[in-house]
Amino acid sequence: MTVVELWCEENGIDRESYAEYYVIREALDNLIEFAMRGIILYVERKPVAMTLGSEISPVCFDVNFEKALTAYDGSYAVINNEFAKRLTAYTYINREEDMGLMGLRRSKLSYSPIRLDYKYTLKLK
């Protein structure tokens, strides 16, 4: 949670009103029950990045959360790369949606994804 707290500070986000903060806390509190795995990146004993995810199927792993302090240049790339190195049992890694954020979209496209799924909204008539 230290990385998430520092990330909130770095981005000027009030963690008390930031819903994802509580979702990540719930995931960490129930790590074993939710069968989640993750890693933390340290620089000089300071946690500067974290990632956490879960298996979707025997061939696909889903990265649910990823936070990194941008004050440490390349921290997102390093945490992503290091986590992927540990997921050798999986053929695919689902990086989830980019939420329409161009920087995130560029980053995710730089990994040359095999497939992009598009999100739709359905409404009952």
Backbone as a printed PyTorch tensor [residue, N CA C, xyz], in Angstrom:
tensor([[[  0.8300,  -1.2010,   0.0000],
         [  0.0000,   0.0000,   0.0000],
         [  0.8660,   1.2530,   0.0000]],

        [[  2.1150,   1.1150,   0.3950],
         [  3.0030,   2.2770,   0.4240],
         [  3.1250,   2.9000,  -0.9560]],

        [[  3.2950,   2.0750,  -1.9820],
         [  3.4160,   2.6060,  -3.3460],
         [  2.1340,   3.3360,  -3.7460]],

        [[  0.9970,   2.7560,  -3.4360],
         [ -0.2820,   3.3880,  -3.8000],
         [ -0.4290,   4.7210,  -3.0760]],

        [[ -0.0740,   4.7660,  -1.8010],
         [ -0.1470,   6.0100,  -1.0390],
         [  0.7830,   7.0730,  -1.6070]],

        [[  2.0140,   6.6770,  -1.9360],
         [  2.9680,   7.6250,  -2.5230],
         [  2.5140,   8.0700,  -3.9150]],

        [[  1.9200,   7.1520,  -4.6760],
         [  1.3950,   7.4800,  -6.0030],
         [  0.2780,   8.5150,  -5.8960]],

        [[ -0.6080,   8.3410,  -4.9110],
         [ -1.6830,   9.3190,  -4.6860],
         [ -1.0930,  10.6900,  -4.3780]],

        [[ -0.1000,  10.7290,  -3.5010],
         [  0.5690,  11.9970,  -3.1650],
         [  1.1970,  12.6250,  -4.4020]],

        [[  1.9250,  11.8230,  -5.1620],
         [  2.6160,  12.3160,  -6.3560],
         [  1.6370,  12.8980,  -7.3780]],

        [[  0.4240,  12.3410,  -7.4320],
         [ -0.5660,  12.7690,  -8.4160],
         [ -1.6260,  13.7050,  -7.8400]],

        [[ -1.4310,  14.1290,  -6.5960],
         [ -2.3730,  15.0640,  -5.9850],
         [ -3.7660,  14.4900,  -5.7960]],

        [[ -3.8380,  13.2010,  -5.5050],
         [ -5.1240,  12.5180,  -5.3380],
         [ -5.3820,  12.2580,  -3.8620]],

        [[ -6.5500,  12.6550,  -3.4050],
         [ -6.9620,  12.3850,  -2.0250],
         [ -7.3550,  10.9190,  -1.9310]],

        [[ -6.5340,  10.1220,  -1.2810],
         [ -6.7980,   8.6850,  -1.2540],
         [ -8.0990,   8.3360,  -0.5480]],

        [[ -8.5560,   9.1920,   0.3190],
         [ -9.8280,   8.9230,   1.0150],
         [-11.0070,   8.9100,   0.0520]],

        [[-10.9070,   9.6520,  -1.0450],
         [-11.9990,   9.7010,  -2.0180],
         [-11.6530,   8.9630,  -3.3090]],

        [[-10.5410,   8.2500,  -3.3200],
         [-10.0860,   7.5270,  -4.4950],
         [-10.4970,   6.0600,  -4.3590]],

        [[-11.5300,   5.6640,  -5.0920],
         [-12.1150,   4.3310,  -4.9510],
         [-11.1130,   3.2090,  -5.1710]],

        [[-10.2030,   3.3740,  -6.1470],
         [ -9.2540,   2.3040,  -6.4420],
         [ -8.3320,   2.0140,  -5.2500]],

        [[ -8.0840,   3.0130,  -4.4320],
         [ -7.2650,   2.8270,  -3.2370],
         [ -7.8610,   1.7080,  -2.3670]],

        [[ -9.1620,   1.7670,  -2.1620],
         [ -9.8300,   0.7840,  -1.3130],
         [ -9.9250,  -0.5760,  -1.9910]],

        [[-10.0490,  -0.5860,  -3.3100],
         [-10.1040,  -1.8430,  -4.0510],
         [ -8.7470,  -2.5510,  -3.9570]],

        [[ -7.6670,  -1.7970,  -4.1010],
         [ -6.3360,  -2.3850,  -3.9800],
         [ -6.1060,  -2.8990,  -2.5580]],

        [[ -6.5370,  -2.1400,  -1.5660],
         [ -6.4070,  -2.5940,  -0.1730],
         [ -7.1680,  -3.9030,   0.0410]],

        [[ -8.3800,  -3.9790,  -0.4920],
         [ -9.1870,  -5.2060,  -0.3730],
         [ -8.4670,  -6.3820,  -1.0460]],

        [[ -7.9020,  -6.1190,  -2.2290],
         [ -7.1740,  -7.1770,  -2.9430],
         [ -5.9820,  -7.6550,  -2.1260]],

        [[ -5.2220,  -6.7300,  -1.5640],
         [ -4.0560,  -7.1090,  -0.7720],
         [ -4.4360,  -7.8120,   0.5270]],

        [[ -5.5280,  -7.3740,   1.1320],
         [ -5.9960,  -8.0180,   2.3650],
         [ -6.4580,  -9.4540,   2.1120]],

        [[ -6.8460,  -9.7440,   0.8670],
         [ -7.3790, -11.0630,   0.5110],
         [ -6.5620, -11.7270,  -0.5940]],

        [[ -5.2900, -11.4370,  -0.6160],
         [ -4.3900, -11.8900,  -1.6710],
         [ -4.4920, -13.3930,  -1.9410]],

        [[ -4.4490, -14.1820,  -0.9010],
         [ -4.4880, -15.6400,  -1.0640],
         [ -5.8810, -16.0910,  -1.4820]],

        [[ -6.8970, -15.5760,  -0.8260],
         [ -8.2680, -15.9550,  -1.1470],
         [ -8.6210, -15.6160,  -2.5960]],

        [[ -8.1480, -14.4750,  -3.0920],
         [ -8.4220, -14.0500,  -4.4710],
         [ -7.4230, -14.6430,  -5.4650]],

        [[ -6.4760, -15.4300,  -4.9780],
         [ -5.4390, -16.0610,  -5.8130],
         [ -4.7130, -15.0260,  -6.6750]],

        [[ -4.3030, -13.9430,  -6.0490],
         [ -3.6050, -12.8690,  -6.7640],
         [ -2.1030, -12.9750,  -6.5240]],

        [[ -1.3500, -12.4550,  -7.4970],
         [  0.1050, -12.4210,  -7.4020],
         [  0.5750, -11.0380,  -7.8240]],

        [[  1.7040, -10.6450,  -7.2990],
         [  2.2500,  -9.3610,  -7.6850],
         [  3.6950,  -9.2300,  -7.2640]],

        [[  4.2830,  -8.0850,  -7.6180],
         [  5.6500,  -7.7950,  -7.2140],
         [  5.7610,  -6.3140,  -6.8560]],

        [[  6.8250,  -6.0020,  -6.1400],
         [  7.1330,  -4.6210,  -5.7640],
         [  8.5360,  -4.3170,  -6.2500]],

        [[  8.7260,  -3.1420,  -6.8090],
         [ 10.0420,  -2.6890,  -7.2490],
         [ 10.5910,  -1.7260,  -6.2040]],

        [[ 11.8000,  -1.9990,  -5.7400],
         [ 12.4560,  -1.1490,  -4.7470],
         [ 13.6460,  -0.4290,  -5.3880]],

        [[ 13.8540,   0.8010,  -5.0090],
         [ 15.0470,   1.5580,  -5.3590],
         [ 15.6350,   2.0370,  -4.0390]],

        [[ 16.8350,   1.5860,  -3.7410],
         [ 17.4930,   1.9170,  -2.4810],
         [ 16.5640,   1.6920,  -1.2820]],

        [[ 15.9550,   0.5090,  -1.2590],
         [ 15.0650,   0.0560,  -0.1890],
         [ 13.7410,   0.8130,  -0.0970]],

        [[ 13.4540,   1.6620,  -1.0540],
         [ 12.1810,   2.3880,  -1.0790],
         [ 11.2850,   1.7570,  -2.1420]],

        [[ 10.0360,   1.3720,  -1.7710],
         [  9.1280,   0.8160,  -2.7730],
         [  8.6700,   1.9270,  -3.7300]],

        [[  8.9110,   1.7220,  -5.0310],
         [  8.5890,   2.7640,  -6.0100],
         [  7.5990,   2.3010,  -7.0790]],

        [[  7.2810,   1.0080,  -7.1130],
         [  6.3070,   0.5130,  -8.0780],
         [  5.7290,  -0.8040,  -7.5710]],

        [[  4.4970,  -1.0680,  -7.9820],
         [  3.8480,  -2.3260,  -7.6220],
         [  2.9290,  -2.7460,  -8.7500]],

        [[  2.7190,  -4.0300,  -8.8390],
         [  1.7420,  -4.5760,  -9.7770],
         [  1.1120,  -5.7990,  -9.1460]],

        [[ -0.1270,  -6.0500,  -9.5230],
         [ -0.9100,  -7.1060,  -8.8960],
         [ -1.9170,  -7.6150,  -9.9110]],

        [[ -2.0560,  -8.9360,  -9.9940],
         [ -3.0120,  -9.4880, -10.9480],
         [ -3.4530, -10.8760, -10.5720]],

        [[ -4.2150, -11.4740, -11.4990],
         [ -4.7580, -12.7970, -11.2470],
         [ -4.9300, -13.5530, -12.5590]],

        [[ -5.0130, -14.8540, -12.4270],
         [ -5.1820, -15.7210, -13.5930],
         [ -6.6170, -15.6240, -14.1060]],

        [[ -6.7410, -15.4620, -15.4310],
         [ -8.0600, -15.4980, -16.0760],
         [ -8.3520, -16.9350, -16.5090]],

        [[ -7.3350, -17.5790, -17.0520],
         [ -7.4380, -18.9620, -17.5120],
         [ -6.0370, -19.5630, -17.4410]],

        [[ -5.9020, -20.8490, -17.6970],
         [ -4.5600, -21.4420, -17.6400],
         [ -3.5650, -20.8330, -18.6320]],

        [[ -4.0410, -20.1010, -19.6310],
         [ -3.1300, -19.5060, -20.6110],
         [ -3.0730, -17.9840, -20.5440]],

        [[ -3.9060, -17.3650, -19.6860],
         [ -3.9780, -15.8960, -19.6660],
         [ -3.9760, -15.3310, -18.2470]],

        [[ -3.0860, -14.3730, -18.0240],
         [ -2.9760, -13.6930, -16.7320],
         [ -3.4170, -12.2460, -16.9090]],

        [[ -4.1770, -11.7290, -15.9650],
         [ -4.7140, -10.3690, -16.0250],
         [ -3.9940,  -9.4740, -15.0190]],

        [[ -3.3850,  -8.4060, -15.5050],
         [ -2.7710,  -7.4160, -14.6260],
         [ -3.8820,  -6.4690, -14.1860]],

        [[ -4.2790,  -6.5820, -12.9230],
         [ -5.3840,  -5.7880, -12.4050],
         [ -4.9680,  -4.3940, -11.9630]],

        [[ -3.7910,  -4.2890, -11.3440],
         [ -3.3410,  -3.0050, -10.7960],
         [ -1.8680,  -2.8040, -11.0870]],

        [[ -1.5130,  -1.5640, -11.3620],
         [ -0.1150,  -1.2170, -11.5660],
         [  0.0470,   0.2540, -11.2080]],

        [[  0.9120,   0.5160, -10.2620],
         [  1.1980,   1.8980,  -9.8410],
         [  2.7060,   2.0440,  -9.7440]],

        [[  3.1990,   3.1970, -10.1900],
         [  4.6360,   3.4640, -10.1080],
         [  4.8430,   4.9540,  -9.9260]],

        [[  5.8960,   5.2850,  -9.2370],
         [  6.2250,   6.6860,  -9.0100],
         [  6.9970,   7.1980, -10.2220]],

        [[  6.4470,   8.1820, -10.9000],
         [  7.0830,   8.7000, -12.1160],
         [  8.3320,   9.5130, -11.8040]],

        [[  8.5420,   9.8360, -10.5410],
         [  9.7870,  10.5040, -10.1460],
         [ 10.9800,   9.5820, -10.4190]],

        [[ 10.7090,   8.2910, -10.5460],
         [ 11.7350,   7.3020, -10.8770],
         [ 11.5240,   6.9270, -12.3400]],

        [[ 12.2950,   7.5580, -13.2010],
         [ 12.1590,   7.3950, -14.6430],
         [ 12.2080,   5.9250, -15.0440]],

        [[ 11.2180,   5.5040, -15.8060],
         [ 11.1720,   4.1250, -16.2820],
         [ 10.5610,   3.1350, -15.3230]],

        [[ 10.0290,   3.6080, -14.1960],
         [  9.5150,   2.6780, -13.1790],
         [  8.3360,   1.8490, -13.6920]],

        [[  7.4710,   2.4420, -14.5070],
         [  6.3530,   1.6660, -15.0640],
         [  6.8790,   0.5820, -15.9940]],

        [[  7.7990,   0.9200, -16.8600],
         [  8.3510,  -0.0570, -17.7980],
         [  9.0570,  -1.1920, -17.0600]],

        [[  9.8060,  -0.8560, -16.0300],
         [ 10.5500,  -1.8760, -15.2930],
         [  9.6050,  -2.8160, -14.5510]],

        [[  8.6090,  -2.2820, -13.8520],
         [  7.7070,  -3.1510, -13.0880],
         [  6.9250,  -4.0600, -14.0380]],

        [[  6.5130,  -3.5140, -15.1750],
         [  5.7770,  -4.3010, -16.1600],
         [  6.6620,  -5.4150, -16.7200]],

        [[  7.8770,  -5.0820, -17.0940],
         [  8.8030,  -6.0540, -17.6620],
         [  9.1610,  -7.1360, -16.6580]],

        [[  9.4710,  -6.7450, -15.4350],
         [  9.8600,  -7.7150, -14.4120],
         [  8.7180,  -8.6640, -14.0550]],

        [[  7.5010,  -8.1340, -14.0380],
         [  6.3540,  -8.9980, -13.7300],
         [  6.1290,  -9.9800, -14.8740]],

        [[  6.2110,  -9.4870, -16.1080],
         [  6.0280, -10.3630, -17.2730],
         [  7.0520, -11.5020, -17.2700]],

        [[  8.2670, -11.2230, -16.8490],
         [  9.3090, -12.2610, -16.7850],
         [  8.9190, -13.3920, -15.8350]],

        [[  8.1010, -13.0930, -14.8670],
         [  7.7050, -14.0930, -13.8710],
         [  6.4270, -14.8390, -14.2660]],

        [[  5.8180, -14.4370, -15.3600],
         [  4.5550, -15.0480, -15.7840],
         [  4.7660, -16.0070, -16.9510]],

        [[  5.8470, -16.7440, -16.9220],
         [  6.2250, -17.6160, -18.0370],
         [  5.2530, -18.7720, -18.2750]],

        [[  4.4270, -19.0960, -17.3100],
         [  3.4630, -20.1820, -17.4830],
         [  2.2970, -19.7700, -18.3820]],

        [[  2.1970, -18.4860, -18.6940],
         [  1.0590, -17.9800, -19.4580],
         [  1.4590, -17.5900, -20.8820]],

        [[  0.5730, -17.8520, -21.8070],
         [  0.7790, -17.4600, -23.2040],
         [  0.4400, -15.9900, -23.3940]],

        [[ -0.5670, -15.5100, -22.6590],
         [ -1.0610, -14.1410, -22.8260],
         [ -1.0780, -13.3900, -21.4990]],

        [[ -0.8560, -12.0910, -21.5980],
         [ -1.0010, -11.1910, -20.4520],
         [ -2.0040, -10.1210, -20.8590]],

        [[ -3.0830, -10.0350, -20.1140],
         [ -4.1180,  -9.0360, -20.3760],
         [ -3.7540,  -7.7640, -19.6230]],

        [[ -3.5230,  -6.6850, -20.3420],
         [ -3.1320,  -5.4130, -19.7390],
         [ -4.3400,  -4.5260, -19.4410]],

        [[ -5.5330,  -5.0250, -19.6680],
         [ -6.7830,  -4.3130, -19.4320],
         [ -6.8980,  -3.0500, -20.2880]],

        [[ -7.9370,  -2.2870, -20.0560],
         [ -8.2230,  -1.1390, -20.9340],
         [ -7.3890,   0.0890, -20.6170]],

        [[ -7.2940,   0.9690, -21.5930],
         [ -6.4940,   2.1810, -21.4300],
         [ -7.3260,   3.3790, -20.9600]],

        [[ -8.6230,   3.1710, -20.7680],
         [ -9.5420,   4.1940, -20.2460],
         [ -9.5410,   5.4790, -21.0800]],

        [[ -9.1260,   5.3660, -22.3410],
         [ -9.1140,   6.5300, -23.2140],
         [ -7.9540,   7.4880, -22.9680]],

        [[ -7.0010,   7.1000, -22.1190],
         [ -5.8560,   7.9550, -21.8210],
         [ -4.7740,   7.7050, -22.8710]],

        [[ -4.4320,   8.7240, -23.6350],
         [ -3.5190,   8.5510, -24.7550],
         [ -2.1430,   8.0250, -24.3300]],

        [[ -1.5880,   8.5130, -23.2410],
         [ -0.2890,   8.0260, -22.7810],
         [ -0.3340,   6.5460, -22.4490]],

        [[ -1.3960,   6.1360, -21.7790],
         [ -1.5670,   4.7290, -21.4260],
         [ -1.7980,   3.8900, -22.6770]],

        [[ -2.5710,   4.4240, -23.6050],
         [ -2.8220,   3.7090, -24.8590],
         [ -1.5130,   3.4920, -25.6290]],

        [[ -0.7090,   4.5440, -25.7520],
         [  0.5840,   4.4250, -26.4440],
         [  1.4640,   3.3830, -25.7700]],

        [[  1.4940,   3.4340, -24.4420],
         [  2.3060,   2.4830, -23.6860],
         [  1.8590,   1.0500, -23.9660]],

        [[  0.5770,   0.8130, -23.9150],
         [  0.0740,  -0.5430, -24.1210],
         [  0.2700,  -1.0070, -25.5590]],

        [[  0.1100,  -0.1110, -26.5170],
         [  0.3300,  -0.4800, -27.9200],
         [  1.7980,  -0.7540, -28.2100]],

        [[  2.7030,  -0.1830, -27.4210],
         [  4.1380,  -0.3990, -27.6350],
         [  4.5410,  -1.8500, -27.3630]],

        [[  3.6840,  -2.6050, -26.6820],
         [  3.9710,  -4.0070, -26.4130],
         [  3.5090,  -4.9120, -27.5540]],

        [[  3.0590,  -4.3130, -28.6510],
         [  2.5890,  -5.0540, -29.8380],
         [  1.5690,  -6.1210, -29.4560]],

        [[  0.4180,  -5.6990, -28.9670],
         [ -0.5830,  -6.6810, -28.5350],
         [ -1.0400,  -7.5650, -29.6910]],

        [[ -1.3220,  -8.7990, -29.3670],
         [ -1.8050,  -9.7650, -30.3560],
         [ -3.2270,  -9.4070, -30.7660]],

        [[ -3.9880,  -8.8770, -29.8140],
         [ -5.3970,  -8.6120, -30.0790],
         [ -5.8750,  -7.4740, -29.1920]],

        [[ -6.7490,  -6.6560, -29.7470],
         [ -7.4150,  -5.6130, -28.9730],
         [ -8.8980,  -5.9180, -28.9570]],

        [[ -9.4860,  -5.9320, -27.7900],
         [-10.9250,  -6.1040, -27.6810],
         [-11.5400,  -4.7500, -27.4010]],

        [[-12.6470,  -4.4940, -28.0160],
         [-13.3020,  -3.2140, -27.8380],
         [-14.4230,  -3.3390, -26.8190]],

        [[-14.6040,  -2.2900, -26.0920],
         [-15.5900,  -2.2500, -25.0250],
         [-16.8890,  -1.6880, -25.5780]],

        [[-18.0010,  -2.3120, -25.1930],
         [-19.3110,  -1.8590, -25.6400],
         [-20.2000,  -1.6370, -24.4190]],

        [[-21.1560,  -0.7740, -24.5850],
         [-22.1700,  -0.5580, -23.5590],
         [-23.5040,  -0.9850, -24.1150]],

        [[-24.1670,  -1.8740, -23.4030],
         [-25.4670,  -2.3720, -23.8310],
         [-26.5440,  -1.7950, -22.9280]],

        [[-27.6600,  -1.4780, -23.5330],
         [-28.8060,  -0.9750, -22.7700],
         [-30.0210,  -1.8000, -23.0930]],

        [[-30.7780,  -2.1460, -22.0770],
         [-32.0240,  -2.8790, -22.2810],
         [-33.0780,  -1.9390, -22.8380]],

        [[-33.8660,  -2.4420, -23.7700],
         [-34.9710,  -1.6380, -24.3160],
         [-36.1700,  -1.7440, -23.4050]]])
